[in-house]
N, CA, C and O atoms as a Maestro MAE file, in Angstrom:
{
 s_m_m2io_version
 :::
 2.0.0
}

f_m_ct {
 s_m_title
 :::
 protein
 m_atom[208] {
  # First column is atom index #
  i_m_mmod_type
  r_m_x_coord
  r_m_y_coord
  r_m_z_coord
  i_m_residue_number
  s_m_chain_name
  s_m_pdb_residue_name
  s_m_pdb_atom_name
  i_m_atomic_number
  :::
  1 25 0.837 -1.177 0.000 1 A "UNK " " N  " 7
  2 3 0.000 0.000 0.000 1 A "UNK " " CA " 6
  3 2 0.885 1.245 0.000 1 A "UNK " " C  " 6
  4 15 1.930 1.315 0.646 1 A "UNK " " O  " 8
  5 25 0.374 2.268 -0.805 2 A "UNK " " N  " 7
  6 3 0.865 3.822 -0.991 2 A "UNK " " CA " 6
  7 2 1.025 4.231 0.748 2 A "UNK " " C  " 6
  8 15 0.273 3.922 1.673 2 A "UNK " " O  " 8
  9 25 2.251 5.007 0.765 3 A "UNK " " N  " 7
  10 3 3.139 5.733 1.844 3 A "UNK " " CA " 6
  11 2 2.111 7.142 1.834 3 A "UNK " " C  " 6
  12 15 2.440 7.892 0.915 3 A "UNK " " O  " 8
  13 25 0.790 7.730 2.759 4 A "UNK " " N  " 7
  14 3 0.390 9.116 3.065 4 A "UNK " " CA " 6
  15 2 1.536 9.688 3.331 4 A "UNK " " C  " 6
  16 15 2.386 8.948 3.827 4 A "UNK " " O  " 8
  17 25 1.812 10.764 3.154 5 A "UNK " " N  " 7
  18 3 2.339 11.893 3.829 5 A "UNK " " CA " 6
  19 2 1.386 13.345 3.986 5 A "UNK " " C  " 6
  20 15 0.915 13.924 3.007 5 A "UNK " " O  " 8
  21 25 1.227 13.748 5.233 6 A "UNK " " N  " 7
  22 3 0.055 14.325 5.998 6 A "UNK " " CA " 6
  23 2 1.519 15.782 5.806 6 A "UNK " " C  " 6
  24 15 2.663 15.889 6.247 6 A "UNK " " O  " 8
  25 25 0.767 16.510 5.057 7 A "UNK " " N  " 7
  26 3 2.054 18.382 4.652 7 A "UNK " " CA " 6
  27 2 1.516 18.783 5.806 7 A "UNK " " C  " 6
  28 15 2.416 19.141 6.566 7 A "UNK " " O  " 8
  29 25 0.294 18.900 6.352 8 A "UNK " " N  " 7
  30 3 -0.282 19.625 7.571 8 A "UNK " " CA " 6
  31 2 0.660 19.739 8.819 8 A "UNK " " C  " 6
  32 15 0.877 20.762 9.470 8 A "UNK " " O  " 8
  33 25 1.388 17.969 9.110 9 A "UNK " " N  " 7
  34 3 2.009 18.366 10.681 9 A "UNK " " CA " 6
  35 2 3.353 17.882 10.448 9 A "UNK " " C  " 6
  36 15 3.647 17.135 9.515 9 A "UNK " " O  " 8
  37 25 4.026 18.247 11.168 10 A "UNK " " N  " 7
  38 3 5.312 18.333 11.398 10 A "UNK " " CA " 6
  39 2 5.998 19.049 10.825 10 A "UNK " " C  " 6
  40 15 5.569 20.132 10.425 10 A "UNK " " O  " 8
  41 25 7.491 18.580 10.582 11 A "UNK " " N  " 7
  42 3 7.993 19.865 10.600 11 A "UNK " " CA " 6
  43 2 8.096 20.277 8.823 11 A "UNK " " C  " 6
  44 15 8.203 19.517 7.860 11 A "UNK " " O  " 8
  45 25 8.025 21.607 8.873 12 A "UNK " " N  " 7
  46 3 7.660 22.264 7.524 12 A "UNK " " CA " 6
  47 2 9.219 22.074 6.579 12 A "UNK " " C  " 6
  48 15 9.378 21.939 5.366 12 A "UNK " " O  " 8
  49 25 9.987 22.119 7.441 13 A "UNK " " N  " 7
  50 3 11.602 22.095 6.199 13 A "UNK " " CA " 6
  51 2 12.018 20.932 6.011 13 A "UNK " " C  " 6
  52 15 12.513 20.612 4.930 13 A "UNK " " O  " 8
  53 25 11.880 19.992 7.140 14 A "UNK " " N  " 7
  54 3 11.751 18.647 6.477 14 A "UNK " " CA " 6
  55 2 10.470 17.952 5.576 14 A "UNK " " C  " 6
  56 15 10.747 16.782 5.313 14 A "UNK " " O  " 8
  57 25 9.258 18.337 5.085 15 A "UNK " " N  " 7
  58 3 7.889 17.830 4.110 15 A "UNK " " CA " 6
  59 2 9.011 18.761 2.780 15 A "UNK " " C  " 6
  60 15 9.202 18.276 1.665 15 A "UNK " " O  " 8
  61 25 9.564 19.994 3.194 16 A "UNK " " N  " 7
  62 3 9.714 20.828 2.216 16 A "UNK " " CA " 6
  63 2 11.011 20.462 0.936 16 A "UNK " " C  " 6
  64 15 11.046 20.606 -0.286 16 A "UNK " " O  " 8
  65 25 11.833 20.012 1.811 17 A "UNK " " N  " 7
  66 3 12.973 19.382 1.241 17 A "UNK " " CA " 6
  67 2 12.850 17.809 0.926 17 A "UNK " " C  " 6
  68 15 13.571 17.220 0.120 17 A "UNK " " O  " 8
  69 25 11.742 17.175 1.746 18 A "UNK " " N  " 7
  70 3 11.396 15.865 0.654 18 A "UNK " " CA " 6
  71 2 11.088 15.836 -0.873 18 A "UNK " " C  " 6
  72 15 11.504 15.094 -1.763 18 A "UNK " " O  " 8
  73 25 10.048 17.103 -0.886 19 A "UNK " " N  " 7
  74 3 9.163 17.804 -1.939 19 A "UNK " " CA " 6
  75 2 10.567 17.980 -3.074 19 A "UNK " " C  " 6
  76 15 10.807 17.391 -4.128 19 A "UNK " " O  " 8
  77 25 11.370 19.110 -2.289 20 A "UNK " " N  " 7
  78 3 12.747 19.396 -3.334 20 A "UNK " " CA " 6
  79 2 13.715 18.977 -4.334 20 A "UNK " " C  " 6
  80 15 14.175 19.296 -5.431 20 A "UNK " " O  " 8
  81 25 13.844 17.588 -2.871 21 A "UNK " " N  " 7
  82 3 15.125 16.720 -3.398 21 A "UNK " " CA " 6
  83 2 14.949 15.752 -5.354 21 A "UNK " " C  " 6
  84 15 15.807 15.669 -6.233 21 A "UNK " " O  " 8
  85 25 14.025 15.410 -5.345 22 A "UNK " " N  " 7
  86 3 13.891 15.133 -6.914 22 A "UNK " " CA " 6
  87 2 14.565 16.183 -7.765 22 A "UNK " " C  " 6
  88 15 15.530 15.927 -8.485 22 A "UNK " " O  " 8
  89 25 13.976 17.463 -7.642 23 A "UNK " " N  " 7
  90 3 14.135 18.736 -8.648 23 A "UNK " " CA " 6
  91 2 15.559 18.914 -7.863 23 A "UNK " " C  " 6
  92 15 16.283 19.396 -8.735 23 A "UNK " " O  " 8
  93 25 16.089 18.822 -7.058 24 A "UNK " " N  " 7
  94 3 17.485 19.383 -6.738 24 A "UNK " " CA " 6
  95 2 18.642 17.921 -7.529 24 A "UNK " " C  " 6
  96 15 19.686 17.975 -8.179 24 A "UNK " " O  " 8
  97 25 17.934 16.965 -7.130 25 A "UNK " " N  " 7
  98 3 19.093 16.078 -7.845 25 A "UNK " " CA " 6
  99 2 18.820 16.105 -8.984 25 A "UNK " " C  " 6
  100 15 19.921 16.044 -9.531 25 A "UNK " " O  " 8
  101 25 17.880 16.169 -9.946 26 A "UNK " " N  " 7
  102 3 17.752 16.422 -10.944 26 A "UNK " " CA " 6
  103 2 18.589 17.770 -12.182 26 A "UNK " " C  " 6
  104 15 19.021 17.891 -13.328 26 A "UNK " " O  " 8
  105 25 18.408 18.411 -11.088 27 A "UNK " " N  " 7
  106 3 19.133 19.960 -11.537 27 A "UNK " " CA " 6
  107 2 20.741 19.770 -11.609 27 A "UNK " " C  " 6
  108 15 21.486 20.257 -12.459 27 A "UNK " " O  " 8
  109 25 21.090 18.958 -10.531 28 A "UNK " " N  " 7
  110 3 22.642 18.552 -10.170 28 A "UNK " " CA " 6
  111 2 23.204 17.548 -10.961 28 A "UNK " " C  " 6
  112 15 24.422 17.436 -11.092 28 A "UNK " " O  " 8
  113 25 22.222 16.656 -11.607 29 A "UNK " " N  " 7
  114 3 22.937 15.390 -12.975 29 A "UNK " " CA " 6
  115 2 22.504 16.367 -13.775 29 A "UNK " " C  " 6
  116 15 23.556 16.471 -14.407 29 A "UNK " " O  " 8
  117 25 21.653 17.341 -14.365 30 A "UNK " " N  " 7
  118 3 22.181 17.931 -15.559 30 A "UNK " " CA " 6
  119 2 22.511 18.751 -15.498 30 A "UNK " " C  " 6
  120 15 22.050 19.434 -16.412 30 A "UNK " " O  " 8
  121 25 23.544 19.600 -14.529 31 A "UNK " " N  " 7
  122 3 24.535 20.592 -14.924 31 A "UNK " " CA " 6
  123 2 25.871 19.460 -14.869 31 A "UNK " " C  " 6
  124 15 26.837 19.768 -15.568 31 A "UNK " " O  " 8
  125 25 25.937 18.520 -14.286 32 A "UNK " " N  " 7
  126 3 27.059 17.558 -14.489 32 A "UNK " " CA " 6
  127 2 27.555 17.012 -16.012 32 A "UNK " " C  " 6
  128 15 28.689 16.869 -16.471 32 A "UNK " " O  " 8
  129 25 26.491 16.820 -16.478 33 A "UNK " " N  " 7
  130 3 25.931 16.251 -17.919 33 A "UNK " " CA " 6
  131 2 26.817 17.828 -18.615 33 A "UNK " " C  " 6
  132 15 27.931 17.815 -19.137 33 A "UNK " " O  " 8
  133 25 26.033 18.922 -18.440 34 A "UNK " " N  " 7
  134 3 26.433 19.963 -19.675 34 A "UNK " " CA " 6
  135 2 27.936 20.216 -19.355 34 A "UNK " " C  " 6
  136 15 28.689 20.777 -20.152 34 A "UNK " " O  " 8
  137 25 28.419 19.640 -17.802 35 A "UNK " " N  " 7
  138 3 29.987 20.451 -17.660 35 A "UNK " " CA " 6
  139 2 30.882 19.446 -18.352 35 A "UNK " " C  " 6
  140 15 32.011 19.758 -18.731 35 A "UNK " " O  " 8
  141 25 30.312 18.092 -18.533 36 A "UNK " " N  " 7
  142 3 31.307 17.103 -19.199 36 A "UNK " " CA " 6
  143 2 31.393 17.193 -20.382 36 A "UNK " " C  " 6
  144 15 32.432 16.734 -20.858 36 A "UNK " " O  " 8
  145 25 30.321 17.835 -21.403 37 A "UNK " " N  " 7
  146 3 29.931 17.886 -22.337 37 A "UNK " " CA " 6
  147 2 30.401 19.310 -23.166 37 A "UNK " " C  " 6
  148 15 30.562 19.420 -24.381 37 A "UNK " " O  " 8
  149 25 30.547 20.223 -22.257 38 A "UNK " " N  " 7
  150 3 31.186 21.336 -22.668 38 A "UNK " " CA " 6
  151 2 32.693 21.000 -22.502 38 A "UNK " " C  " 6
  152 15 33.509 21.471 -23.293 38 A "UNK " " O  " 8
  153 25 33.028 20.280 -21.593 39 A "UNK " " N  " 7
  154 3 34.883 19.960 -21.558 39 A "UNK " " CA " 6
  155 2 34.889 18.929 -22.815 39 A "UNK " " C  " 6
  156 15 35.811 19.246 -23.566 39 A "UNK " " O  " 8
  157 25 34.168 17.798 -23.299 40 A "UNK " " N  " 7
  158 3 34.819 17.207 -24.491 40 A "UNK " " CA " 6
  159 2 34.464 17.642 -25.870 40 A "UNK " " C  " 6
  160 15 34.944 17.285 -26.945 40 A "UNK " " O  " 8
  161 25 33.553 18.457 -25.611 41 A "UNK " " N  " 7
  162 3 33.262 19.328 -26.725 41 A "UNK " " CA " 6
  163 2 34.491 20.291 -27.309 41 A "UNK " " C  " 6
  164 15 35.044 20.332 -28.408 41 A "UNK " " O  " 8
  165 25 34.666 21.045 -26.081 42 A "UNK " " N  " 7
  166 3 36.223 21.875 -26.288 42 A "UNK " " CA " 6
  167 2 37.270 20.927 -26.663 42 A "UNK " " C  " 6
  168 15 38.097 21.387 -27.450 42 A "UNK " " O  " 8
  169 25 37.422 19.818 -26.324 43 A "UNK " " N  " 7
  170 3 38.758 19.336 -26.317 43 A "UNK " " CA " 6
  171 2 38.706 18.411 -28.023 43 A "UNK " " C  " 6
  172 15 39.737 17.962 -28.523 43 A "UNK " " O  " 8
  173 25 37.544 18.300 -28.586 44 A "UNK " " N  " 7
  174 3 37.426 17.823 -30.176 44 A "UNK " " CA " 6
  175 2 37.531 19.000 -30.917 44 A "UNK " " C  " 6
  176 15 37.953 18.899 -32.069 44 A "UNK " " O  " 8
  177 25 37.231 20.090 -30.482 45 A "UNK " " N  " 7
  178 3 37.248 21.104 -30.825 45 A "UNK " " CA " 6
  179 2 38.957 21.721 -31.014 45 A "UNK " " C  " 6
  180 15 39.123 22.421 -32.013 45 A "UNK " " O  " 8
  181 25 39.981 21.528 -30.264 46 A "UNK " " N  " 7
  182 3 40.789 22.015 -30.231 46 A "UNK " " CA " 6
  183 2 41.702 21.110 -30.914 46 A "UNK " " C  " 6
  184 15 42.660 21.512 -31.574 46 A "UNK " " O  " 8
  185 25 41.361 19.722 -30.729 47 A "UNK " " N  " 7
  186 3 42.138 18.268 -31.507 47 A "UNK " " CA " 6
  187 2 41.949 18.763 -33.096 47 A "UNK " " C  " 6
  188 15 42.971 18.987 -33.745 47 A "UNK " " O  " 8
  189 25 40.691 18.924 -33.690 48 A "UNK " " N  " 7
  190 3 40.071 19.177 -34.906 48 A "UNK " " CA " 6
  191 2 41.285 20.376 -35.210 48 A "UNK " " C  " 6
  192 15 42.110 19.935 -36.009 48 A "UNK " " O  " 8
  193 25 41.523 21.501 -34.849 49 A "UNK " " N  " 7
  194 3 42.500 22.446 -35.241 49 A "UNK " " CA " 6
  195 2 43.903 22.350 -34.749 49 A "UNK " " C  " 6
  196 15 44.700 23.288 -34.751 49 A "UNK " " O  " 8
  197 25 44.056 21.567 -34.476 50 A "UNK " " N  " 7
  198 3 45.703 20.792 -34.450 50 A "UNK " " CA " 6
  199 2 45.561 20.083 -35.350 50 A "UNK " " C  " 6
  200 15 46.327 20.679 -36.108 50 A "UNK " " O  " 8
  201 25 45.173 19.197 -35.980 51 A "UNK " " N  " 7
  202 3 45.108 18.860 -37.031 51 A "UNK " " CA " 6
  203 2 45.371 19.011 -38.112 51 A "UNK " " C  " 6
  204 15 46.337 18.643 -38.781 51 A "UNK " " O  " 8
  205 25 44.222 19.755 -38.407 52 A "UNK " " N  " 7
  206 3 44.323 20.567 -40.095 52 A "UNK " " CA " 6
  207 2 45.202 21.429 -40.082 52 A "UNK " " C  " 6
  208 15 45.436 22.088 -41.095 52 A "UNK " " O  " 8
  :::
 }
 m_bond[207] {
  # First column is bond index #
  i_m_from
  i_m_to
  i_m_order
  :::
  1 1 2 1
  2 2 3 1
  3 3 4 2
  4 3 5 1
  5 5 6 1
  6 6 7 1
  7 7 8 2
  8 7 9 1
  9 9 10 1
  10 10 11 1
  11 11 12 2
  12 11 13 1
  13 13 14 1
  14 14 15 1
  15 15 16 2
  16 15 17 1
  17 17 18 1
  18 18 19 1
  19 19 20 2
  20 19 21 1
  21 21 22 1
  22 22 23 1
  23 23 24 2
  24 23 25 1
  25 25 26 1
  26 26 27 1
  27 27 28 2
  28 27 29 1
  29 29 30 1
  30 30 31 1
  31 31 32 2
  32 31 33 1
  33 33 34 1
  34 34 35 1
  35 35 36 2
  36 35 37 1
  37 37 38 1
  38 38 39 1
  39 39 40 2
  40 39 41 1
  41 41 42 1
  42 42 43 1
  43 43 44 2
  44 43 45 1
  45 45 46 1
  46 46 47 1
  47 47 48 2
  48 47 49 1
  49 49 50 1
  50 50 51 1
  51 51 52 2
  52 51 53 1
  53 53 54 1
  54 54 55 1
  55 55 56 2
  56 55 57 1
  57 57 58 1
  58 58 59 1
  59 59 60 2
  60 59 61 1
  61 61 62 1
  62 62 63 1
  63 63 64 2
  64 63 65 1
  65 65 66 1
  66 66 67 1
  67 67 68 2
  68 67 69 1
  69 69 70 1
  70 70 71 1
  71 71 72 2
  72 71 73 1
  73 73 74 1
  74 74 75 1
  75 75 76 2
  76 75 77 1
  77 77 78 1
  78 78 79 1
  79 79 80 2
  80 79 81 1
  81 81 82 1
  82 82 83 1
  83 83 84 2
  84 83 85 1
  85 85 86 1
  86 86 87 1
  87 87 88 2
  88 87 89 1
  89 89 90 1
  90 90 91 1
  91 91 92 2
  92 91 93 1
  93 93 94 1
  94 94 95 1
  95 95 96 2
  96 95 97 1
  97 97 98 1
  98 98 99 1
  99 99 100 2
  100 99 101 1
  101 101 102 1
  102 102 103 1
  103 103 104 2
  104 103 105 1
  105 105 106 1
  106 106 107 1
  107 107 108 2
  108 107 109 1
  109 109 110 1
  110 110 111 1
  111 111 112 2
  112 111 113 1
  113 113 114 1
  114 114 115 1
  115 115 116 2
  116 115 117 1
  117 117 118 1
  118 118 119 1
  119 119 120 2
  120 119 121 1
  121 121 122 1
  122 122 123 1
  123 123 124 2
  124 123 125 1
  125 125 126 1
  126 126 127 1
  127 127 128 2
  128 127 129 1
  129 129 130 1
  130 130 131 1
  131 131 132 2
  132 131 133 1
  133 133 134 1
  134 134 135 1
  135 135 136 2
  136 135 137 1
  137 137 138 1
  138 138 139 1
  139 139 140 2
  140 139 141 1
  141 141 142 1
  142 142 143 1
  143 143 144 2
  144 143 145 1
  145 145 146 1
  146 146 147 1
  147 147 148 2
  148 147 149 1
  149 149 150 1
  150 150 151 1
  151 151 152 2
  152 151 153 1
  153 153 154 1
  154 154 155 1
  155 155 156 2
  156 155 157 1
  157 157 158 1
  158 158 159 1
  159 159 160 2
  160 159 161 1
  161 161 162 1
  162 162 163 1
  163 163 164 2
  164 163 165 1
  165 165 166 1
  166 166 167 1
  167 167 168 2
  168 167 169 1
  169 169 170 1
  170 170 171 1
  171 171 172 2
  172 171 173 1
  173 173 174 1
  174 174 175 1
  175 175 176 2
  176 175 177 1
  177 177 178 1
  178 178 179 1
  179 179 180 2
  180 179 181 1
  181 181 182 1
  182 182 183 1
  183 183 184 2
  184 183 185 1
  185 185 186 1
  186 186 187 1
  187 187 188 2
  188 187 189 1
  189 189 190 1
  190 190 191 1
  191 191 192 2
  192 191 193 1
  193 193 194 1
  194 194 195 1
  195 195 196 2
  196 195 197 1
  197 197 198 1
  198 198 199 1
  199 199 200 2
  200 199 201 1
  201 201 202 1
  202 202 203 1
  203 203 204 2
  204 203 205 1
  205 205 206 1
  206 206 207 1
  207 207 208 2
  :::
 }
}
């Protein structure tokens, strides 16, 4: 059976940061994603003009 969670009692920054944590780890694998992606991007980028 489905887990209630009652927002009414207890404490408000812990319901609040349950609520968060999806959208915060979420936010945190894709700026991870664009920083790896901007470093091998640059670095084909710079291979490509050593090259030619």
């Amino acid at each position: 059976m489905a887990k209630i969670f009652d927002l009414t009692e207890g404490s408000i920054f812990k319901k609040l940061f349950l609520i968060a944590l999806p959208v915060l780890l979420s936010s945190i694998s894709q700026m991870a994603y664009n920083l790896t992606d901007m470093f091998w991007v640059g670095r084909v980028d710079e291979i490509g003009l050593i090259e030619h």
